[in-house]
Structure formats: C-alpha cells, structure tokens
Amino acid sequence: MITDLKSVQQEILYQQTRLPQYISDKKAPQILAIKPSLFKNVMSFTGILGYYNPFTAEAQYNSELPPTFIPFTTAHESSHQLGFAREQEANFVGYLIGIHSSNTDLRYSTEYFTLKSLLRFIVEEDPEFVKSALNNYSPAMKRDRAYERNFIFRHQGWLDEFFGFTNNLFLKTNQQEGSVTYSYFIDLLLNYEK
C-alpha cells in the first residue's frame, strides 16, 4: 500500500532535478502537475496505466491500478513532461527517478517494474531461471504479483485487445518498437549500469 502519494509525487519532482547531466539537461518543472485521470474506469479496461496530457502538460495516472504500479507509472509519465516522448526512454528516465530515491514506495515500485521487465526479457531464453526467480519472491512480492495478475485478469476483454492493438500501431507508426517490447529499455538500463 502507498503510505503517502503526495510525498511520492514530490520525490519524483525532486529526483527529476538530480538526473545525470549527460542523460538530460532538461529543467524539471517546479509545479506538481501529476494527477489521477478522470477516465480511470475506462483505462482499467484498456491496459493504459497513465498518459501525458499535452493540452494541460500534466502527467495523469489510473488511480484504480494496483498500488505497486502507481509510483513508477507516475515517474514514467512525468518523464514525458521532461520531453522524453519515446515510451522506453520514459521507462528509463522513470527508472533513474525511482532507483535513487529514498522514498520506499517509489523505490519499490521502480525496482519491481525493473525486475518484471528483466524477467519478461529473458523468459524465452531461460524459462527455468524466470520460474526460479518467481518462486523465490518474498511472500509480500508474491502477494503483490497475485494482486496485479488478478487486476489484469478482471479487466481483460475486447476493449483491452482493441486498445492494445491501436496503441501498438500508434507506437510503430511513430517509429517506436511497439507496446510489448522491452529490449530498448533493457539496453538503456544495462548500458547505464555498466
């Protein structure tokens, strides 16, 4: 459970000012422009976790999401506010915002997102390792994973498939990898950590 969402959002703004200069020299906004979307009910059935609203310059998130999603989703969407339009680059900047945070909710959400991304990236090459990693989750992580999977299962349907297809088409039209690939984010992550 998120203990104080406002402090997570303030921490995201603070961490934006601490991004390495060689990654971004963009100035972080001083105004907290992060808010829950009015379209949360529909978003839950589309697979959309959040979005950047270019008309209001706000990072918006689906407040119905499992709590494990919300801090990282907010960091990701706030990365779009900094001008990182590509989804995987926004994931990477969201990673940089969250991984160095002392806010436990933001840090956990970021580390958990990164772990899931890494496991998805290698599952086809080494399914036994992924299975072993999942089995070695702590009881709390297993509970979080079960809650996330249940949320996704309850919200699957034709609307989710339709938005998944159209979002994938939109991303590819804009010369991005598509909605289900993680390789560019993983490449950025690995090069940074090297």
mmCIF file of C-alpha atoms in Angstrom:
data_model
loop_
_atom_site.group_PDB
_atom_site.id
_atom_site.type_symbol
_atom_site.label_atom_id
_atom_site.label_comp_id
_atom_site.label_asym_id
_atom_site.label_seq_id
_atom_site.Cartn_x
_atom_site.Cartn_y
_atom_site.Cartn_z
ATOM 1 C CA MET A 1 0.000 0.000 0.000
ATOM 2 C CA ILE A 2 1.173 3.505 -0.765
ATOM 3 C CA THR A 3 1.553 5.358 2.501
ATOM 4 C CA ASP A 4 1.679 8.945 1.161
ATOM 5 C CA LEU A 5 1.110 9.516 -2.559
ATOM 6 C CA LYS A 6 1.780 13.263 -2.333
ATOM 7 C CA SER A 7 5.259 12.587 -0.928
ATOM 8 C CA VAL A 8 5.895 10.128 -3.801
ATOM 9 C CA GLN A 9 4.943 12.839 -6.287
ATOM 10 C CA GLN A 10 7.122 15.440 -4.545
ATOM 11 C CA GLU A 11 10.010 12.966 -4.577
ATOM 12 C CA ILE A 12 9.557 12.459 -8.333
ATOM 13 C CA LEU A 13 9.886 16.223 -8.863
ATOM 14 C CA TYR A 14 12.987 16.282 -6.666
ATOM 15 C CA GLN A 15 14.591 13.321 -8.434
ATOM 16 C CA GLN A 16 13.963 14.975 -11.818
ATOM 17 C CA THR A 17 16.401 17.703 -10.733
ATOM 18 C CA ARG A 18 19.016 15.062 -9.948
ATOM 19 C CA LEU A 19 19.101 13.294 -13.318
ATOM 20 C CA PRO A 20 22.668 12.947 -14.587
ATOM 21 C CA GLN A 21 23.628 15.902 -16.802
ATOM 22 C CA TYR A 22 24.922 13.569 -19.519
ATOM 23 C CA ILE A 23 21.466 11.961 -19.735
ATOM 24 C CA SER A 24 19.380 15.113 -19.624
ATOM 25 C CA ASP A 25 19.976 18.796 -19.196
ATOM 26 C CA LYS A 26 16.244 19.491 -19.275
ATOM 27 C CA LYS A 27 14.893 21.604 -16.456
ATOM 28 C CA ALA A 28 12.377 19.896 -14.197
ATOM 29 C CA PRO A 29 9.075 21.696 -13.656
ATOM 30 C CA GLN A 30 8.667 23.335 -10.266
ATOM 31 C CA ILE A 31 4.912 22.744 -10.295
ATOM 32 C CA LEU A 32 3.405 19.424 -9.293
ATOM 33 C CA ALA A 33 1.400 18.574 -12.420
ATOM 34 C CA ILE A 34 0.562 14.958 -11.625
ATOM 35 C CA LYS A 35 -2.996 13.878 -11.066
ATOM 36 C CA PRO A 36 -5.362 10.923 -11.327
ATOM 37 C CA SER A 37 -7.199 10.639 -14.611
ATOM 38 C CA LEU A 38 -10.935 11.210 -14.800
ATOM 39 C CA PHE A 39 -11.051 8.243 -17.207
ATOM 40 C CA LYS A 40 -9.796 5.653 -14.704
ATOM 41 C CA ASN A 41 -12.753 3.285 -15.178
ATOM 42 C CA VAL A 42 -12.222 3.066 -18.932
ATOM 43 C CA MET A 43 -8.429 2.993 -18.553
ATOM 44 C CA SER A 44 -8.654 -0.097 -16.357
ATOM 45 C CA PHE A 45 -10.224 -1.972 -19.262
ATOM 46 C CA THR A 46 -7.763 -0.711 -21.874
ATOM 47 C CA GLY A 47 -4.451 -1.616 -20.272
ATOM 48 C CA ILE A 48 -3.460 2.068 -20.161
ATOM 49 C CA LEU A 49 -1.662 2.821 -16.909
ATOM 50 C CA GLY A 50 -1.253 6.534 -17.465
ATOM 51 C CA TYR A 51 -0.689 9.195 -20.073
ATOM 52 C CA TYR A 52 0.805 12.594 -20.633
ATOM 53 C CA ASN A 53 -1.831 15.208 -21.426
ATOM 54 C CA PRO A 54 -0.180 17.639 -23.878
ATOM 55 C CA PHE A 55 -3.036 20.159 -23.550
ATOM 56 C CA THR A 56 -2.586 20.633 -19.801
ATOM 57 C CA ALA A 57 1.066 19.439 -19.552
ATOM 58 C CA GLU A 58 0.005 17.034 -16.794
ATOM 59 C CA ALA A 59 1.131 13.511 -16.055
ATOM 60 C CA GLN A 60 -2.020 11.528 -15.425
ATOM 61 C CA TYR A 61 -2.334 8.031 -13.991
ATOM 62 C CA ASN A 62 -5.072 5.480 -13.453
ATOM 63 C CA SER A 63 -5.808 5.643 -9.719
ATOM 64 C CA GLU A 64 -7.576 2.243 -9.869
ATOM 65 C CA LEU A 65 -4.281 0.471 -10.597
ATOM 66 C CA PRO A 66 -2.721 -1.840 -8.043
ATOM 67 C CA PRO A 67 -0.597 0.307 -5.711
ATOM 68 C CA THR A 68 2.599 -1.336 -6.969
ATOM 69 C CA PHE A 69 2.038 0.271 -10.400
ATOM 70 C CA ILE A 70 1.218 3.844 -9.379
ATOM 71 C CA PRO A 71 4.591 5.309 -8.250
ATOM 72 C CA PHE A 72 6.556 4.037 -11.252
ATOM 73 C CA THR A 73 3.729 4.866 -13.674
ATOM 74 C CA THR A 74 3.746 8.398 -12.291
ATOM 75 C CA ALA A 75 7.547 8.647 -12.669
ATOM 76 C CA HIS A 76 7.222 7.334 -16.244
ATOM 77 C CA GLU A 77 4.511 9.849 -17.159
ATOM 78 C CA SER A 78 6.450 12.685 -15.528
ATOM 79 C CA SER A 79 9.348 11.762 -17.829
ATOM 80 C CA HIS A 80 7.133 12.706 -20.756
ATOM 81 C CA GLN A 81 6.754 16.133 -19.101
ATOM 82 C CA LEU A 82 10.540 16.484 -19.377
ATOM 83 C CA GLY A 83 10.318 15.830 -23.120
ATOM 84 C CA PHE A 84 11.097 12.115 -23.325
ATOM 85 C CA ALA A 85 8.437 11.101 -25.833
ATOM 86 C CA ARG A 86 9.528 7.524 -26.593
ATOM 87 C CA GLU A 87 7.934 5.026 -24.215
ATOM 88 C CA GLN A 88 11.085 3.040 -23.477
ATOM 89 C CA GLU A 89 13.099 6.210 -22.865
ATOM 90 C CA ALA A 90 10.391 7.387 -20.457
ATOM 91 C CA ASN A 91 10.695 3.992 -18.732
ATOM 92 C CA PHE A 92 14.440 4.504 -18.411
ATOM 93 C CA VAL A 93 14.115 8.045 -17.060
ATOM 94 C CA GLY A 94 11.407 6.763 -14.702
ATOM 95 C CA TYR A 95 13.922 4.133 -13.589
ATOM 96 C CA LEU A 96 16.548 6.832 -12.923
ATOM 97 C CA ILE A 97 13.999 8.870 -10.967
ATOM 98 C CA GLY A 98 12.944 5.935 -8.797
ATOM 99 C CA ILE A 99 16.099 3.888 -8.310
ATOM 100 C CA HIS A 100 17.956 6.652 -6.466
ATOM 101 C CA SER A 101 15.011 7.644 -4.308
ATOM 102 C CA SER A 102 14.892 7.323 -0.551
ATOM 103 C CA ASN A 103 11.072 7.141 -0.769
ATOM 104 C CA THR A 104 10.343 3.454 -0.164
ATOM 105 C CA ASP A 105 7.103 3.394 -2.185
ATOM 106 C CA LEU A 106 8.749 4.912 -5.266
ATOM 107 C CA ARG A 107 11.858 2.792 -4.919
ATOM 108 C CA TYR A 108 9.921 -0.472 -4.503
ATOM 109 C CA SER A 109 7.616 0.266 -7.434
ATOM 110 C CA THR A 110 10.631 1.105 -9.618
ATOM 111 C CA GLU A 111 12.657 -1.953 -8.612
ATOM 112 C CA TYR A 112 9.618 -4.199 -9.017
ATOM 113 C CA PHE A 113 8.857 -2.805 -12.502
ATOM 114 C CA THR A 114 12.505 -3.277 -13.498
ATOM 115 C CA LEU A 115 12.583 -6.851 -12.206
ATOM 116 C CA LYS A 116 9.393 -7.724 -14.113
ATOM 117 C CA SER A 117 10.842 -6.151 -17.273
ATOM 118 C CA LEU A 118 14.089 -8.101 -16.955
ATOM 119 C CA LEU A 119 12.250 -11.372 -16.345
ATOM 120 C CA ARG A 120 9.961 -10.767 -19.360
ATOM 121 C CA PHE A 121 13.042 -10.010 -21.445
ATOM 122 C CA ILE A 122 14.756 -13.322 -20.659
ATOM 123 C CA VAL A 123 11.778 -15.679 -20.215
ATOM 124 C CA GLU A 124 12.021 -17.157 -23.725
ATOM 125 C CA GLU A 125 15.762 -17.760 -23.413
ATOM 126 C CA ASP A 126 15.743 -19.130 -19.873
ATOM 127 C CA PRO A 127 12.249 -20.014 -18.617
ATOM 128 C CA GLU A 128 13.641 -22.118 -15.774
ATOM 129 C CA PHE A 129 15.564 -19.165 -14.360
ATOM 130 C CA VAL A 130 12.453 -16.991 -14.538
ATOM 131 C CA LYS A 131 10.388 -19.681 -12.838
ATOM 132 C CA SER A 132 13.021 -19.984 -10.112
ATOM 133 C CA ALA A 133 13.113 -16.190 -9.642
ATOM 134 C CA LEU A 134 9.320 -16.054 -9.313
ATOM 135 C CA ASN A 135 9.364 -18.920 -6.812
ATOM 136 C CA ASN A 136 11.970 -17.046 -4.770
ATOM 137 C CA TYR A 137 9.873 -13.895 -4.467
ATOM 138 C CA SER A 138 9.248 -12.921 -0.869
ATOM 139 C CA PRO A 139 5.736 -13.598 0.453
ATOM 140 C CA ALA A 140 4.895 -9.889 0.077
ATOM 141 C CA MET A 141 6.127 -9.849 -3.549
ATOM 142 C CA LYS A 142 4.086 -12.975 -4.293
ATOM 143 C CA ARG A 143 1.046 -11.231 -2.836
ATOM 144 C CA ASP A 144 1.727 -8.135 -4.980
ATOM 145 C CA ARG A 145 2.148 -10.273 -8.095
ATOM 146 C CA ALA A 146 -1.093 -12.157 -7.411
ATOM 147 C CA TYR A 147 -2.957 -8.883 -6.868
ATOM 148 C CA GLU A 148 -1.596 -7.425 -10.135
ATOM 149 C CA ARG A 149 -2.445 -10.561 -12.112
ATOM 150 C CA ASN A 150 -5.957 -10.624 -10.635
ATOM 151 C CA PHE A 151 -6.467 -6.951 -11.542
ATOM 152 C CA ILE A 152 -5.335 -7.578 -15.125
ATOM 153 C CA PHE A 153 -7.482 -10.717 -15.414
ATOM 154 C CA ARG A 154 -10.606 -8.898 -14.150
ATOM 155 C CA HIS A 155 -10.114 -6.139 -16.726
ATOM 156 C CA GLN A 156 -9.339 -8.180 -19.837
ATOM 157 C CA GLY A 157 -11.687 -8.169 -22.785
ATOM 158 C CA TRP A 158 -12.308 -6.798 -26.234
ATOM 159 C CA LEU A 159 -11.593 -3.205 -25.171
ATOM 160 C CA ASP A 160 -8.195 -4.206 -23.804
ATOM 161 C CA GLU A 161 -7.377 -6.054 -27.035
ATOM 162 C CA PHE A 162 -8.580 -3.155 -29.195
ATOM 163 C CA PHE A 163 -6.563 -0.532 -27.301
ATOM 164 C CA GLY A 164 -3.535 -2.840 -27.214
ATOM 165 C CA PHE A 165 -3.708 -3.202 -30.996
ATOM 166 C CA THR A 166 -4.231 0.516 -31.664
ATOM 167 C CA ASN A 167 -1.540 1.579 -29.157
ATOM 168 C CA ASN A 168 0.910 -0.848 -30.739
ATOM 169 C CA LEU A 169 0.050 0.547 -34.178
ATOM 170 C CA PHE A 170 0.443 4.133 -32.907
ATOM 171 C CA LEU A 171 3.877 3.400 -31.414
ATOM 172 C CA LYS A 172 5.133 1.641 -34.540
ATOM 173 C CA THR A 173 3.811 4.464 -36.734
ATOM 174 C CA ASN A 174 5.881 6.829 -34.582
ATOM 175 C CA GLN A 175 8.998 4.680 -35.103
ATOM 176 C CA GLN A 176 8.932 3.013 -31.694
ATOM 177 C CA GLU A 177 9.251 -0.715 -31.023
ATOM 178 C CA GLY A 178 5.633 -1.226 -30.040
ATOM 179 C CA SER A 179 3.809 -1.742 -26.788
ATOM 180 C CA VAL A 180 5.052 -5.187 -25.824
ATOM 181 C CA THR A 181 8.807 -4.887 -26.349
ATOM 182 C CA TYR A 182 11.309 -4.216 -23.608
ATOM 183 C CA SER A 183 14.622 -4.530 -25.442
ATOM 184 C CA TYR A 184 15.325 -0.798 -25.835
ATOM 185 C CA PHE A 185 14.590 -0.123 -22.139
ATOM 186 C CA ILE A 186 16.764 -3.099 -21.176
ATOM 187 C CA ASP A 187 19.571 -1.870 -23.476
ATOM 188 C CA LEU A 188 19.444 1.578 -21.878
ATOM 189 C CA LEU A 189 19.355 0.051 -18.401
ATOM 190 C CA LEU A 190 22.280 -2.315 -18.994
ATOM 191 C CA ASN A 191 24.431 0.358 -20.648
ATOM 192 C CA TYR A 192 23.744 2.726 -17.752
ATOM 193 C CA GLU A 193 24.552 0.109 -15.111
ATOM 194 C CA LYS A 194 27.795 -0.866 -16.886
#
